[in-house]
Short mmCIF file of C-alpha atoms and ligand atoms in Angstrom, two decimals:
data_model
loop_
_atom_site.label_atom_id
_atom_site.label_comp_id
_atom_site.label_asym_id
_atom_site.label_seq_id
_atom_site.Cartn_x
_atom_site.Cartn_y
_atom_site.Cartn_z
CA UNK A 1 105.10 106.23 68.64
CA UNK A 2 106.59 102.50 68.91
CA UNK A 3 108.32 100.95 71.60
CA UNK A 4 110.03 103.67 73.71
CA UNK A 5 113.74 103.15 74.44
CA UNK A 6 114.78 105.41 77.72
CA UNK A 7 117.93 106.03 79.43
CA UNK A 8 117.28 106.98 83.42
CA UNK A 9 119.67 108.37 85.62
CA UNK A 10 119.62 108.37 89.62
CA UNK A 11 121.70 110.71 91.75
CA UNK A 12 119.44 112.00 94.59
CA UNK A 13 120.82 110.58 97.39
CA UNK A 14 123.40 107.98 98.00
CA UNK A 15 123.09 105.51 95.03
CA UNK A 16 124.69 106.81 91.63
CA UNK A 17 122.66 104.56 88.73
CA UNK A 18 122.02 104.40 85.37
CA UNK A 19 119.58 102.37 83.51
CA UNK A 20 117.51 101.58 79.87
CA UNK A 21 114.20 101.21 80.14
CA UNK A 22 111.60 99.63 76.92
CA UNK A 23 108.08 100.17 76.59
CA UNK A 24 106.05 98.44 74.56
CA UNK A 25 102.86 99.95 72.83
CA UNK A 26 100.41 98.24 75.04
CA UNK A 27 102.56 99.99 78.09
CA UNK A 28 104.39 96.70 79.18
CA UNK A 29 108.66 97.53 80.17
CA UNK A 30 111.42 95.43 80.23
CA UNK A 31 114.90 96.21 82.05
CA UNK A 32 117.49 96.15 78.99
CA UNK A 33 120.03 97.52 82.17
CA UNK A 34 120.38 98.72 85.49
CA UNK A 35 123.14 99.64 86.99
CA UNK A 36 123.71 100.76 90.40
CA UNK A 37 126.60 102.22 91.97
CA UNK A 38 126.19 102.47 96.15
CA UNK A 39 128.12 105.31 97.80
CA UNK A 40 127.40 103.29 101.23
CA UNK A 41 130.57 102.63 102.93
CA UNK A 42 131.90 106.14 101.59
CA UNK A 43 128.91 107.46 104.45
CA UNK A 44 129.25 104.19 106.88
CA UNK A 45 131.82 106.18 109.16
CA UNK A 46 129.64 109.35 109.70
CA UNK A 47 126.63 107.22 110.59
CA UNK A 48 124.52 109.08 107.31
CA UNK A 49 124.69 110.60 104.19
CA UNK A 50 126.97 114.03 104.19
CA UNK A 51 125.58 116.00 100.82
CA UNK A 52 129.24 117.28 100.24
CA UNK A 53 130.61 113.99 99.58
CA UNK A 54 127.39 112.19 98.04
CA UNK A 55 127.79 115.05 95.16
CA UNK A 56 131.25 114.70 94.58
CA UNK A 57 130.72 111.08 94.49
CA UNK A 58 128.08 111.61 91.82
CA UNK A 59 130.30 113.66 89.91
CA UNK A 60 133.11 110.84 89.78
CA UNK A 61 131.35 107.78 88.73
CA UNK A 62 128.15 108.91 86.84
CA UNK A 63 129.91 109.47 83.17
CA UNK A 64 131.31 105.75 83.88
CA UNK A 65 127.77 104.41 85.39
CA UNK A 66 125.93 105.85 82.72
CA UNK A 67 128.51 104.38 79.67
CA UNK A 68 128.09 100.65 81.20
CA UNK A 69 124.42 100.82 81.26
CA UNK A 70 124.57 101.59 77.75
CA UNK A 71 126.92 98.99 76.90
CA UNK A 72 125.22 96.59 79.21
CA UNK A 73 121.93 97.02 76.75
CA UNK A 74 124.10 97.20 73.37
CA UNK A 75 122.65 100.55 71.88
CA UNK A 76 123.79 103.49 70.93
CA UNK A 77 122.57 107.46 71.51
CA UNK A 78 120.73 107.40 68.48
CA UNK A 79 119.04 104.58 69.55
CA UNK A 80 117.22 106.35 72.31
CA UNK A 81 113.69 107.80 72.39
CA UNK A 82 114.30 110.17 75.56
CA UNK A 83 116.77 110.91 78.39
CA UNK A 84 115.06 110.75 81.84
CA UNK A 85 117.14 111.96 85.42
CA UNK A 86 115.93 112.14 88.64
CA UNK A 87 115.28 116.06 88.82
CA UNK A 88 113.89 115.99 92.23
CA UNK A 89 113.20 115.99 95.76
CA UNK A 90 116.47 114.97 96.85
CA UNK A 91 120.14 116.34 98.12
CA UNK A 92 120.49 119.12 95.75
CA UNK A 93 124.01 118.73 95.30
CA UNK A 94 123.31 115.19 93.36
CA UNK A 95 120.62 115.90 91.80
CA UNK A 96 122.15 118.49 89.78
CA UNK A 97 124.59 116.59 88.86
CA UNK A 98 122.29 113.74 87.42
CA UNK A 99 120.27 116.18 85.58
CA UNK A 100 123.03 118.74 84.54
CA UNK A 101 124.73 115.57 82.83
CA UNK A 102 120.81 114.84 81.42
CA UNK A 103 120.45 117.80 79.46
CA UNK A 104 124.06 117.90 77.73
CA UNK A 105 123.26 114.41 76.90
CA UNK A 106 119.51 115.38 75.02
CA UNK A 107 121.31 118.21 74.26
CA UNK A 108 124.01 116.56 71.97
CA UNK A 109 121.79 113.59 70.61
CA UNK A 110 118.67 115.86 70.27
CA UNK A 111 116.03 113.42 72.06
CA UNK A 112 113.78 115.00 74.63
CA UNK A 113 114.31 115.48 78.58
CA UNK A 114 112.26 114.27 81.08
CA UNK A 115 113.07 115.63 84.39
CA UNK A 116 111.24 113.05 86.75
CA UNK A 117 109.70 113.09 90.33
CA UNK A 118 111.71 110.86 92.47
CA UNK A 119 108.86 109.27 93.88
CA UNK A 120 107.06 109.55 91.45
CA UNK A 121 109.37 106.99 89.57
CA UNK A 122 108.80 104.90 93.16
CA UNK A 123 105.35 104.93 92.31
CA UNK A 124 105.24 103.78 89.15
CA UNK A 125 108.01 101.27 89.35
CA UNK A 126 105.29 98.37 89.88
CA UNK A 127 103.55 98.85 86.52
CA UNK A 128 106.81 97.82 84.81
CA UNK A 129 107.57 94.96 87.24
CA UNK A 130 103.66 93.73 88.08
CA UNK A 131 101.36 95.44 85.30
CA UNK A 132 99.90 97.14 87.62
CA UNK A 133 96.84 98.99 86.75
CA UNK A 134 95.35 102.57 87.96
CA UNK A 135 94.26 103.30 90.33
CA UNK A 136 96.40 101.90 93.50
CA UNK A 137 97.15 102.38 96.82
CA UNK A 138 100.73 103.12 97.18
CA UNK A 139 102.60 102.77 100.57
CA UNK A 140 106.12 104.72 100.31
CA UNK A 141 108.17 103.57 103.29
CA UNK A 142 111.95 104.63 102.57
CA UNK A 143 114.98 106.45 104.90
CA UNK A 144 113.04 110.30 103.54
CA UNK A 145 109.78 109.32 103.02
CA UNK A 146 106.83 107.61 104.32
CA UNK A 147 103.40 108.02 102.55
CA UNK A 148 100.38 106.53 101.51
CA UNK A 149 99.28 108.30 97.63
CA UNK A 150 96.40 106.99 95.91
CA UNK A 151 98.11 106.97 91.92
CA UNK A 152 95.36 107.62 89.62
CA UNK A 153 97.08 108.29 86.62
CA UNK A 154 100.72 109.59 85.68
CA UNK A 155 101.07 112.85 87.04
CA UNK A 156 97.43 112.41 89.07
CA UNK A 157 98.76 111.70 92.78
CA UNK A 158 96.89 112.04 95.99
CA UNK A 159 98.50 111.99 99.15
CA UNK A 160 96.60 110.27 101.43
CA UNK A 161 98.42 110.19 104.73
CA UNK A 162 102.51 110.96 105.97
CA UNK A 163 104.51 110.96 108.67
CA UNK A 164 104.11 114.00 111.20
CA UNK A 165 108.13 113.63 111.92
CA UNK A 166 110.23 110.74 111.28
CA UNK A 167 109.96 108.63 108.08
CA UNK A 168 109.97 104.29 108.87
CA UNK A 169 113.70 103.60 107.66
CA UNK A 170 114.56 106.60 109.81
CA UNK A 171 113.42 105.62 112.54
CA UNK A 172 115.04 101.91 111.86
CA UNK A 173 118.35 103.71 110.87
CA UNK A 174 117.88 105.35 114.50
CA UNK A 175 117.11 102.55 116.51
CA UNK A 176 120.08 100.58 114.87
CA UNK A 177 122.46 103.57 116.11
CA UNK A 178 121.33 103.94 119.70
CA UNK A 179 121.72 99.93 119.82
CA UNK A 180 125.23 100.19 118.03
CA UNK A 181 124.12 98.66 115.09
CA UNK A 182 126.17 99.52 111.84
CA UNK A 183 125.10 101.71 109.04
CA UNK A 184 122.20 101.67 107.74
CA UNK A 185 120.16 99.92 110.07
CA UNK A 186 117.23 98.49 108.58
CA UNK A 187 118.68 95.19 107.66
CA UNK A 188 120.77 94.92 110.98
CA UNK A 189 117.35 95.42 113.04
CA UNK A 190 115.55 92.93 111.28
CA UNK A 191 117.98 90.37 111.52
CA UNK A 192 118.75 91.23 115.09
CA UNK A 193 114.78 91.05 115.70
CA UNK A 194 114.33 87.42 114.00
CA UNK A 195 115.98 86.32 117.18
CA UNK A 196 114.49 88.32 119.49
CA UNK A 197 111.90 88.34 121.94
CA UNK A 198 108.89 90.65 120.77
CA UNK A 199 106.72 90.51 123.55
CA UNK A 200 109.49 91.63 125.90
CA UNK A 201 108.95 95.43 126.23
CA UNK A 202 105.57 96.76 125.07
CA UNK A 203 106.26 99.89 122.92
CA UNK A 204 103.53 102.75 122.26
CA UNK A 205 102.24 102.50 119.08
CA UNK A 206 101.47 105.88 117.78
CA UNK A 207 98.04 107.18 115.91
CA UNK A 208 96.93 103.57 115.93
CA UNK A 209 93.11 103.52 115.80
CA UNK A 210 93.12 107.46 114.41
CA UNK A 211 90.62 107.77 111.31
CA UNK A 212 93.50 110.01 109.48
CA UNK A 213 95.93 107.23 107.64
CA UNK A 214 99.07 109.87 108.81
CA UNK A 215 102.41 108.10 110.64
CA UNK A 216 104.15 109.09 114.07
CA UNK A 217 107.18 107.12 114.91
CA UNK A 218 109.47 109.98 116.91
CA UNK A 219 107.47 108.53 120.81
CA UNK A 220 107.95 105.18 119.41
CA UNK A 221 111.81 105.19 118.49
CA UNK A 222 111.93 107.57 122.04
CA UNK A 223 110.53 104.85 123.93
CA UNK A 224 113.19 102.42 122.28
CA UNK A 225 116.17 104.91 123.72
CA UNK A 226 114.57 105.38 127.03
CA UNK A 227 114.35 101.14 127.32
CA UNK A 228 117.95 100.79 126.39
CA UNK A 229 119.09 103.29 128.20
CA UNK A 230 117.72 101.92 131.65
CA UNK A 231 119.11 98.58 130.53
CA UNK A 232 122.52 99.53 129.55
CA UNK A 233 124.72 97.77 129.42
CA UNK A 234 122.90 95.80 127.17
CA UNK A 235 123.32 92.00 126.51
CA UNK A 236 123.11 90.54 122.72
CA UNK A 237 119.76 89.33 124.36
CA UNK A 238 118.54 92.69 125.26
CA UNK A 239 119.66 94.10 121.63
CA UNK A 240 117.63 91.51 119.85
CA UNK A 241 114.79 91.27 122.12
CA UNK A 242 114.48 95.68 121.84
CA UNK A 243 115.15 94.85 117.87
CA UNK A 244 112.28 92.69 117.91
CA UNK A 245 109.45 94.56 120.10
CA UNK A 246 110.50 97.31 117.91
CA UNK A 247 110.03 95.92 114.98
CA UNK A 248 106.31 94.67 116.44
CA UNK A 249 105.66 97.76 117.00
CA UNK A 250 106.12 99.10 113.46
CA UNK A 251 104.46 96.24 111.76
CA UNK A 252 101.34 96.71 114.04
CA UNK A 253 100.93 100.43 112.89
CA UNK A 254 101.66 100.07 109.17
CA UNK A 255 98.96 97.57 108.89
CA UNK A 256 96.93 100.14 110.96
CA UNK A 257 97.40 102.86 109.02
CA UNK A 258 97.14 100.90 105.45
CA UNK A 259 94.14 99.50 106.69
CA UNK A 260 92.63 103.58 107.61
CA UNK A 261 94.72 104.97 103.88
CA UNK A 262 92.25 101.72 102.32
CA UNK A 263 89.30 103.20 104.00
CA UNK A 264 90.03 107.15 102.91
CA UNK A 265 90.81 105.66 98.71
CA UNK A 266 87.89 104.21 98.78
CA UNK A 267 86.12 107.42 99.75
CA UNK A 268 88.21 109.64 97.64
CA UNK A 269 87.45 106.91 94.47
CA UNK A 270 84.40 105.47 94.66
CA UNK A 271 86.16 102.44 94.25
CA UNK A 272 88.77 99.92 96.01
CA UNK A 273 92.20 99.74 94.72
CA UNK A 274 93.50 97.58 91.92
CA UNK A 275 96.77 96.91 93.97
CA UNK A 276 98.42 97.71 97.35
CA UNK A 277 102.06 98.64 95.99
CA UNK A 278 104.75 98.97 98.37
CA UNK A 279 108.00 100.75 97.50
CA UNK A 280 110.69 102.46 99.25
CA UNK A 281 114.11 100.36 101.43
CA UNK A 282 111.53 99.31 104.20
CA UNK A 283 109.95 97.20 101.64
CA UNK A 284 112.78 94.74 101.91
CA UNK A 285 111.69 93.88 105.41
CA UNK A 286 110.71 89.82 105.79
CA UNK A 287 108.18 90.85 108.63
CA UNK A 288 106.63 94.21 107.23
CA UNK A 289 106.21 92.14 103.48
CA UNK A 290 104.14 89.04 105.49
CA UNK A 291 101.58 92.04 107.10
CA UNK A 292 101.01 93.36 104.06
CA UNK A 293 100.29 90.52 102.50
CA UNK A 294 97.87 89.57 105.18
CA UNK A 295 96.32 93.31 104.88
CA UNK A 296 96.27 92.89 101.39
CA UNK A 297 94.16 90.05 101.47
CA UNK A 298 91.76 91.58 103.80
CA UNK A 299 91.25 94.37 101.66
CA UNK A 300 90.59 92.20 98.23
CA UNK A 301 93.70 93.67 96.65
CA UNK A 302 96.51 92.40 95.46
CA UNK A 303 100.01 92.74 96.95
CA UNK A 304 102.31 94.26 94.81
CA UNK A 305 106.32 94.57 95.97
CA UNK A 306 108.97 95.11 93.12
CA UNK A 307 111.87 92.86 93.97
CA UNK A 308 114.57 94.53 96.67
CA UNK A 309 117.06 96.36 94.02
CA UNK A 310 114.19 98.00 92.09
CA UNK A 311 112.08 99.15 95.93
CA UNK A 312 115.61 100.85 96.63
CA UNK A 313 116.60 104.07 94.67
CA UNK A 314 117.98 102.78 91.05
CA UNK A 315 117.78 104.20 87.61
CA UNK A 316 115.55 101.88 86.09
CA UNK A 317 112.52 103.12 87.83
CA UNK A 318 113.89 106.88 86.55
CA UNK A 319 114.27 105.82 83.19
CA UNK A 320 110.40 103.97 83.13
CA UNK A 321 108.61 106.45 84.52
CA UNK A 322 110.51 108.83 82.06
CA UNK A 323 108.83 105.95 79.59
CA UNK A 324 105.78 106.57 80.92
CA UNK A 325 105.71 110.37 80.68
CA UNK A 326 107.02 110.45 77.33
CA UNK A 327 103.99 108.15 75.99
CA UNK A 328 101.98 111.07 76.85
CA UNK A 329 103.76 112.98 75.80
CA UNK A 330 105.08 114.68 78.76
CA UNK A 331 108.26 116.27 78.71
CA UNK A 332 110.34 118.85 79.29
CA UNK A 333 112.14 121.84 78.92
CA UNK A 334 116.24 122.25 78.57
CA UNK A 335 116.44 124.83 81.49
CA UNK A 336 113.75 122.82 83.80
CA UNK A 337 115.09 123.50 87.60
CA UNK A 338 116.25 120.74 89.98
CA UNK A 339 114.50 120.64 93.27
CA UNK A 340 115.48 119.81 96.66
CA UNK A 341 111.61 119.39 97.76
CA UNK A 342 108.97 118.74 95.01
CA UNK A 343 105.96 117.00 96.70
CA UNK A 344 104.08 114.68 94.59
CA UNK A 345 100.69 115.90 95.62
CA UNK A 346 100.98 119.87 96.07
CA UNK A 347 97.70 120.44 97.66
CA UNK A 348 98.13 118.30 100.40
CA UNK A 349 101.43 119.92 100.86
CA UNK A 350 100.72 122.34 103.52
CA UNK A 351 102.80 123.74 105.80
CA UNK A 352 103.72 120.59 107.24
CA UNK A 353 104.58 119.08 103.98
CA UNK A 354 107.97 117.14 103.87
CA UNK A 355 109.24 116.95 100.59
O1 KG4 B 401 114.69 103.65 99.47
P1 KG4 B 401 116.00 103.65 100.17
O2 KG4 B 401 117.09 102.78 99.63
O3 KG4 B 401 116.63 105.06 100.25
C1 KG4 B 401 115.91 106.20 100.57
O4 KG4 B 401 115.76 106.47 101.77
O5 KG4 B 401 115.47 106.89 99.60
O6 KG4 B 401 115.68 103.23 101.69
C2 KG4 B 401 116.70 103.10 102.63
C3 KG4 B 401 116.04 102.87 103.98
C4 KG4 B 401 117.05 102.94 105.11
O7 KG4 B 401 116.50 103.72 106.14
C5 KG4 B 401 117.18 101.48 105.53
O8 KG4 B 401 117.51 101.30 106.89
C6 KG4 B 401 115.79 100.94 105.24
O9 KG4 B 401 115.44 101.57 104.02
N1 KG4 B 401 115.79 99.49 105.12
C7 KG4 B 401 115.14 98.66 105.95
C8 KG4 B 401 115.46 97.35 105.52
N2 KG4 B 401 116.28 97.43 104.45
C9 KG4 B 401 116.47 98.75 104.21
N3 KG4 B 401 114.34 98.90 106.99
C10 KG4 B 401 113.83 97.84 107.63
N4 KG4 B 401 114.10 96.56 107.32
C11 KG4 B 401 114.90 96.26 106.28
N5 KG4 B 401 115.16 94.98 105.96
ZN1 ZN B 402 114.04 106.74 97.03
#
């Protein structure tokens, strides 16, 4: 097989997107397209995303999405080596749609499916923007998910540590609601917290210090609403200054818990990782992105971040992990199921697995 030519497509949550995806023979990618439809201000008014009306918006612009990403890289069908979608975890509503419209398409132009792992594609979006080599340490900090998975290979992930409740952006998007912040909430926080005061209110900073690189942010965002609500009314000053002791508090147990998910790769390896990849929303954040980099460096790694419209959900990083599949030749059936939960690592998904 030559260079790999891959259409991806993204409908698992709130961002419709289409994309095509290269790979060369020695397994470097280039972006021929990406484009990325956001269903944001259709959910702004109900403070999240409603299923019902993320499907339906799916449905209406992904035959149009998918046609300009095409276009945008000036090839045809026939042109393609594979179709990749998005079958998985996600709102099931969308991702039906994404992969429904998949299989017609391999269907009609005969190329083979790959149904990709949502985070999966996460996780492997910064070998086609950094070269990353196997294995790395890969922090997934999003609005669902928040994980630390030691990537070995494609299709060899071990998850190393989660959140016991609420995932990072969550927990921003939260904060940024009890504060009256607008929809969603990460970037509103951290701009509200570069003017704030961080040493104002000291905030608990949960499983810091624990040997087990697992997350707990539901008493830290509680703490937050307790705080604000024996301020209230709240000045601009007390809004920033919460913002920012917030935000402390985060940064202060991510590097904690890197540092700890460092400690257990090296034990499950026999060997450091060759990056520390971040990936997920949260990865945008200015303060969390100058920890890392300090962790990183205290580890001997390298930092790797893929640039803010590939860490958010966008069918480029469908479409080049569908590259990297199909290079092994890993792909899939015509009647392969979509799935609302579909944990990368399914050992470590117990009981208290979140998808
Ligand atoms: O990966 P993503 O686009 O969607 C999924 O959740 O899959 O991540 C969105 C999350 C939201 O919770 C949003 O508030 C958060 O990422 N986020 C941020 C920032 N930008 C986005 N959180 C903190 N600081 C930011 N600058
Ligand atoms: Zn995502």
């Amino acid at each position: 097989m030559g260079e790999l030519l891959v259409l991806g497509i993204e409908t698992t949550c709130d961002e419709t997107s289409a994309a095509v995806v290269s790979r060369s023979l020695t397994g470097s990618g280039e972006i021929r397209s990406n484009v990325i439809r956001s269903q944001v201000e259709v959910h702004a008014p109900f403070g999240g995303v409603v299923p019902e009306i993320a499907a339906r918006a799916h449905v209406e612009v992904l035959d149009h999405v998918i046609a300009e990403a095409m276009k945008q890289a000036g090839i045809a069908y026939r042109d393609l080596s594979g179709i990749a979608a998005a079958a998985g975890p996600g709102l099931i509503g969308g991702v039906i749609v994404g992969l429904t419209t998949a299989k017609a398409l391999a269907l009609a132009a005969r190329k083979p499916l790959i149904a990709v792992n949502h985070l999966e594609a996460h996780a492997l979006t910064a070998r086609l923007t950094d070269g990353v080599q196997f294995p790395f340490l890969l922090l997934l900090v999003s609005g669902g998910h928040t994980q630390l998975v030691a990537v070995e290979e494609v299709g060899r992930y071990t998850r190393i540590g989660t959140t016991l409740d609420d995932a990072i952006g969550e927990a921003f998007d939260k904060v940024a609601k009890m504060l009256s912040l607008p929809y969603p909430g990460g970037p509103h926080v951290e701009e509200e917290a570069a003017r704030g005061d961080a040493e104002r209110f000291m905030f608990p900073r949960p499983l810091m210090g624990r040997r087990e690189p697992d997350f707990s942010l539901s008493g830290l965002k509680t703490a937050v609403r307790l705080e604000a609500d024996r301020l209230a009314p709240l000045t601009d000053d007390d809004v920033a200054d919460l913002c920012a002791s917030f935000q402390a508090a985060v940064v202060e147990v991510i590097a904690d818990r890197v540092r700890a998910g460092a400690r257990v790769f090296r034990e499950k390896m026999g060997r450091g990782p060759s990056a520390l990849v971040v990936a997920g929303g949260v990865a945008a954040n200015g303060a969390i992105r100058a920890r890392l980099k300090q962790i990183a460096a205290e580890l001997n790694t390298r930092l790797a971040i893929p640039a803010p419209a590939l860490c958010t959900d966008n069918g480029a990083m469908i479409a080049w992990a569908g590259a990297e599949r199909l290079a092994r030749q890993l792909i899939d059936p015509l009647d392969v199921s979509p799935r609302a939960r579909w944990p990368l690592d399914p050992v470590a998904a117990g009981p208290m697995a979140r998808a």
